[in-house]
Amino acid sequence: MYMVSIDQLSLPRQLDIVFRELDEELAGLDSGIVFVQIRNNVIGKFGIRHYPVPMKKGIESSINGLTDSQRSSFRLMALESLKLKRHWTHGEITYDFAVRNGMIVVDSTLESNYNLASLMIRYPRNTYTDVNVGPS
């Protein structure tokens, strides 16, 4: 039997799997932040940060959670946001979501991460001899 490893799946396919895994939890929430952490274009850690809105005084919130169509729209918006990811392989994407007047509102944040130590392997110390580092 041949088993597919996660790094053989495209990032959109991995994100689709994440949303399918979170589907039941999203069905019980009407606001929060879905986050996915990416390393080498592979989703590692993912989950939901939830701040219960009904606990805040004066803010009305539905306790029903996201409907089937809202969860489907959310997943499609998240997949669409991947088109904004350009030329980076490490980072985090967050999807801040809330239901407002019966509609789901999603705000995406794409964060790229770099590690200078790994760059120093690619660019040895002598590479930057032409850069003026000292006082002018």
PDB file of C-alpha atoms in Angstrom:
ATOM      1  CA  MET A   1       0.000   0.000   0.000  1.00  0.00           C
ATOM      2  CA  TYR A   2       1.372   3.409  -0.997  1.00  0.00           C
ATOM      3  CA  MET A   3       0.940   6.188   1.566  1.00  0.00           C
ATOM      4  CA  VAL A   4       1.006   9.856   0.503  1.00  0.00           C
ATOM      5  CA  SER A   5       3.096  12.055   2.775  1.00  0.00           C
ATOM      6  CA  ILE A   6       1.903  15.537   3.703  1.00  0.00           C
ATOM      7  CA  ASP A   7       4.769  17.260   1.848  1.00  0.00           C
ATOM      8  CA  GLN A   8       3.511  15.695  -1.393  1.00  0.00           C
ATOM      9  CA  LEU A   9       0.214  17.575  -1.112  1.00  0.00           C
ATOM     10  CA  SER A  10      -0.184  21.104  -2.443  1.00  0.00           C
ATOM     11  CA  LEU A  11      -0.657  23.883   0.098  1.00  0.00           C
ATOM     12  CA  PRO A  12      -4.291  24.465  -1.008  1.00  0.00           C
ATOM     13  CA  ARG A  13      -5.028  20.764  -0.526  1.00  0.00           C
ATOM     14  CA  GLN A  14      -3.425  20.852   2.930  1.00  0.00           C
ATOM     15  CA  LEU A  15      -5.514  23.914   3.857  1.00  0.00           C
ATOM     16  CA  ASP A  16      -8.637  22.144   2.634  1.00  0.00           C
ATOM     17  CA  ILE A  17      -7.792  19.225   4.970  1.00  0.00           C
ATOM     18  CA  VAL A  18      -7.307  21.693   7.856  1.00  0.00           C
ATOM     19  CA  PHE A  19     -10.746  23.217   7.311  1.00  0.00           C
ATOM     20  CA  ARG A  20     -12.374  19.807   7.060  1.00  0.00           C
ATOM     21  CA  GLU A  21     -10.710  18.838  10.362  1.00  0.00           C
ATOM     22  CA  LEU A  22     -11.892  22.065  12.042  1.00  0.00           C
ATOM     23  CA  ASP A  23     -15.413  21.857  10.583  1.00  0.00           C
ATOM     24  CA  GLU A  24     -17.126  20.467  13.702  1.00  0.00           C
ATOM     25  CA  GLU A  25     -15.412  22.998  15.979  1.00  0.00           C
ATOM     26  CA  LEU A  26     -16.333  25.887  13.646  1.00  0.00           C
ATOM     27  CA  ALA A  27     -19.943  24.706  13.736  1.00  0.00           C
ATOM     28  CA  GLY A  28     -19.997  25.702  17.406  1.00  0.00           C
ATOM     29  CA  LEU A  29     -18.297  29.106  17.055  1.00  0.00           C
ATOM     30  CA  ASP A  30     -19.384  32.422  15.601  1.00  0.00           C
ATOM     31  CA  SER A  31     -16.051  34.237  15.960  1.00  0.00           C
ATOM     32  CA  GLY A  32     -12.370  33.520  16.452  1.00  0.00           C
ATOM     33  CA  ILE A  33      -9.091  33.141  14.636  1.00  0.00           C
ATOM     34  CA  VAL A  34      -8.081  30.112  12.580  1.00  0.00           C
ATOM     35  CA  PHE A  35      -4.294  29.869  12.331  1.00  0.00           C
ATOM     36  CA  VAL A  36      -1.978  27.683  10.261  1.00  0.00           C
ATOM     37  CA  GLN A  37       1.776  27.545  10.706  1.00  0.00           C
ATOM     38  CA  ILE A  38       3.786  26.744   7.592  1.00  0.00           C
ATOM     39  CA  ARG A  39       7.333  25.414   7.308  1.00  0.00           C
ATOM     40  CA  ASN A  40       8.781  24.426   3.930  1.00  0.00           C
ATOM     41  CA  ASN A  41       5.304  24.875   2.413  1.00  0.00           C
ATOM     42  CA  VAL A  42       3.913  22.228   4.761  1.00  0.00           C
ATOM     43  CA  ILE A  43       1.253  23.030   7.339  1.00  0.00           C
ATOM     44  CA  GLY A  44       2.380  21.803  10.731  1.00  0.00           C
ATOM     45  CA  LYS A  45       0.457  23.273  13.613  1.00  0.00           C
ATOM     46  CA  PHE A  46      -3.054  24.649  13.122  1.00  0.00           C
ATOM     47  CA  GLY A  47      -6.047  25.454  15.270  1.00  0.00           C
ATOM     48  CA  ILE A  48      -8.541  28.032  16.453  1.00  0.00           C
ATOM     49  CA  ARG A  49      -8.124  30.860  18.920  1.00  0.00           C
ATOM     50  CA  HIS A  50     -11.547  31.653  20.317  1.00  0.00           C
ATOM     51  CA  TYR A  51     -12.494  34.638  22.415  1.00  0.00           C
ATOM     52  CA  PRO A  52     -16.076  34.178  23.573  1.00  0.00           C
ATOM     53  CA  VAL A  53     -17.840  37.365  22.468  1.00  0.00           C
ATOM     54  CA  PRO A  54     -20.937  36.822  24.671  1.00  0.00           C
ATOM     55  CA  MET A  55     -18.717  37.394  27.719  1.00  0.00           C
ATOM     56  CA  LYS A  56     -18.144  41.022  26.633  1.00  0.00           C
ATOM     57  CA  LYS A  57     -20.767  43.337  28.016  1.00  0.00           C
ATOM     58  CA  GLY A  58     -23.082  44.937  25.485  1.00  0.00           C
ATOM     59  CA  ILE A  59     -22.069  42.777  22.505  1.00  0.00           C
ATOM     60  CA  GLU A  60     -24.695  40.476  21.114  1.00  0.00           C
ATOM     61  CA  SER A  61     -23.570  37.240  19.553  1.00  0.00           C
ATOM     62  CA  SER A  62     -25.268  34.182  18.197  1.00  0.00           C
ATOM     63  CA  ILE A  63     -24.460  31.032  20.112  1.00  0.00           C
ATOM     64  CA  ASN A  64     -25.390  28.833  17.172  1.00  0.00           C
ATOM     65  CA  GLY A  65     -21.985  28.847  15.492  1.00  0.00           C
ATOM     66  CA  LEU A  66     -21.280  28.918  11.778  1.00  0.00           C
ATOM     67  CA  THR A  67     -23.851  27.398   9.432  1.00  0.00           C
ATOM     68  CA  ASP A  68     -22.902  24.890   6.733  1.00  0.00           C
ATOM     69  CA  SER A  69     -22.914  27.597   4.066  1.00  0.00           C
ATOM     70  CA  GLN A  70     -20.872  30.000   6.243  1.00  0.00           C
ATOM     71  CA  ARG A  71     -18.256  27.288   6.880  1.00  0.00           C
ATOM     72  CA  SER A  72     -18.132  26.509   3.158  1.00  0.00           C
ATOM     73  CA  SER A  73     -17.720  30.203   2.295  1.00  0.00           C
ATOM     74  CA  PHE A  74     -15.031  30.539   4.956  1.00  0.00           C
ATOM     75  CA  ARG A  75     -13.074  27.598   3.511  1.00  0.00           C
ATOM     76  CA  LEU A  76     -13.323  29.023  -0.025  1.00  0.00           C
ATOM     77  CA  MET A  77     -12.179  32.479   1.166  1.00  0.00           C
ATOM     78  CA  ALA A  78      -9.219  30.901   2.951  1.00  0.00           C
ATOM     79  CA  LEU A  79      -8.230  28.948  -0.162  1.00  0.00           C
ATOM     80  CA  GLU A  80      -8.569  32.100  -2.267  1.00  0.00           C
ATOM     81  CA  SER A  81      -6.280  34.024   0.105  1.00  0.00           C
ATOM     82  CA  LEU A  82      -3.440  31.592  -0.679  1.00  0.00           C
ATOM     83  CA  LYS A  83      -3.114  33.357  -4.037  1.00  0.00           C
ATOM     84  CA  LEU A  84      -1.661  36.303  -2.087  1.00  0.00           C
ATOM     85  CA  LYS A  85       1.203  34.158  -0.742  1.00  0.00           C
ATOM     86  CA  ARG A  86       4.254  34.851  -2.887  1.00  0.00           C
ATOM     87  CA  HIS A  87       7.815  33.539  -2.750  1.00  0.00           C
ATOM     88  CA  TRP A  88       7.937  32.432   0.894  1.00  0.00           C
ATOM     89  CA  THR A  89       7.892  28.982   2.411  1.00  0.00           C
ATOM     90  CA  HIS A  90       7.830  29.627   6.170  1.00  0.00           C
ATOM     91  CA  GLY A  91       5.302  31.629   8.159  1.00  0.00           C
ATOM     92  CA  GLU A  92       1.797  31.790   9.536  1.00  0.00           C
ATOM     93  CA  ILE A  93      -1.588  32.606   8.077  1.00  0.00           C
ATOM     94  CA  THR A  94      -4.414  33.737  10.317  1.00  0.00           C
ATOM     95  CA  TYR A  95      -8.068  34.050   9.440  1.00  0.00           C
ATOM     96  CA  ASP A  96      -9.946  36.311  11.848  1.00  0.00           C
ATOM     97  CA  PHE A  97     -13.648  35.522  11.435  1.00  0.00           C
ATOM     98  CA  ALA A  98     -16.948  36.684  12.882  1.00  0.00           C
ATOM     99  CA  VAL A  99     -20.626  36.550  12.008  1.00  0.00           C
ATOM    100  CA  ARG A 100     -22.096  40.017  11.483  1.00  0.00           C
ATOM    101  CA  ASN A 101     -25.754  40.444  10.548  1.00  0.00           C
ATOM    102  CA  GLY A 102     -25.964  36.802   9.531  1.00  0.00           C
ATOM    103  CA  MET A 103     -22.926  36.963   7.208  1.00  0.00           C
ATOM    104  CA  ILE A 104     -19.440  35.665   7.876  1.00  0.00           C
ATOM    105  CA  VAL A 105     -16.695  38.278   7.701  1.00  0.00           C
ATOM    106  CA  VAL A 106     -13.094  37.061   7.315  1.00  0.00           C
ATOM    107  CA  ASP A 107      -9.853  39.031   7.537  1.00  0.00           C
ATOM    108  CA  SER A 108      -6.674  37.209   6.459  1.00  0.00           C
ATOM    109  CA  THR A 109      -3.152  37.982   7.617  1.00  0.00           C
ATOM    110  CA  LEU A 110      -0.214  36.352   5.851  1.00  0.00           C
ATOM    111  CA  GLU A 111       3.067  36.436   7.757  1.00  0.00           C
ATOM    112  CA  SER A 112       6.351  35.293   6.238  1.00  0.00           C
ATOM    113  CA  ASN A 113       9.197  34.118   8.508  1.00  0.00           C
ATOM    114  CA  TYR A 114      12.902  33.963   7.707  1.00  0.00           C
ATOM    115  CA  ASN A 115      15.859  32.668   9.689  1.00  0.00           C
ATOM    116  CA  LEU A 116      19.105  34.605   9.328  1.00  0.00           C
ATOM    117  CA  ALA A 117      21.199  31.642  10.476  1.00  0.00           C
ATOM    118  CA  SER A 118      19.994  29.548   7.544  1.00  0.00           C
ATOM    119  CA  LEU A 119      20.627  32.457   5.159  1.00  0.00           C
ATOM    120  CA  MET A 120      24.235  32.650   6.355  1.00  0.00           C
ATOM    121  CA  ILE A 121      24.765  29.147   4.994  1.00  0.00           C
ATOM    122  CA  ARG A 122      23.702  30.362   1.544  1.00  0.00           C
ATOM    123  CA  TYR A 123      25.514  33.701   1.793  1.00  0.00           C
ATOM    124  CA  PRO A 124      28.917  33.245   3.441  1.00  0.00           C
ATOM    125  CA  ARG A 125      30.497  36.072   5.393  1.00  0.00           C
ATOM    126  CA  ASN A 126      32.580  37.435   2.475  1.00  0.00           C
ATOM    127  CA  THR A 127      29.496  37.982   0.314  1.00  0.00           C
ATOM    128  CA  TYR A 128      28.814  41.380   1.832  1.00  0.00           C
ATOM    129  CA  THR A 129      32.269  42.983   1.407  1.00  0.00           C
ATOM    130  CA  ASP A 130      30.851  45.624  -0.920  1.00  0.00           C
ATOM    131  CA  VAL A 131      28.272  46.815   1.634  1.00  0.00           C
ATOM    132  CA  ASN A 132      29.209  49.977   3.536  1.00  0.00           C
ATOM    133  CA  VAL A 133      28.458  49.032   7.140  1.00  0.00           C
ATOM    134  CA  GLY A 134      30.525  51.578   9.088  1.00  0.00           C
ATOM    135  CA  PRO A 135      29.844  55.265   9.751  1.00  0.00           C
ATOM    136  CA  SER A 136      29.946  57.549   6.727  1.00  0.00           C
TER     137      SER A 136
END
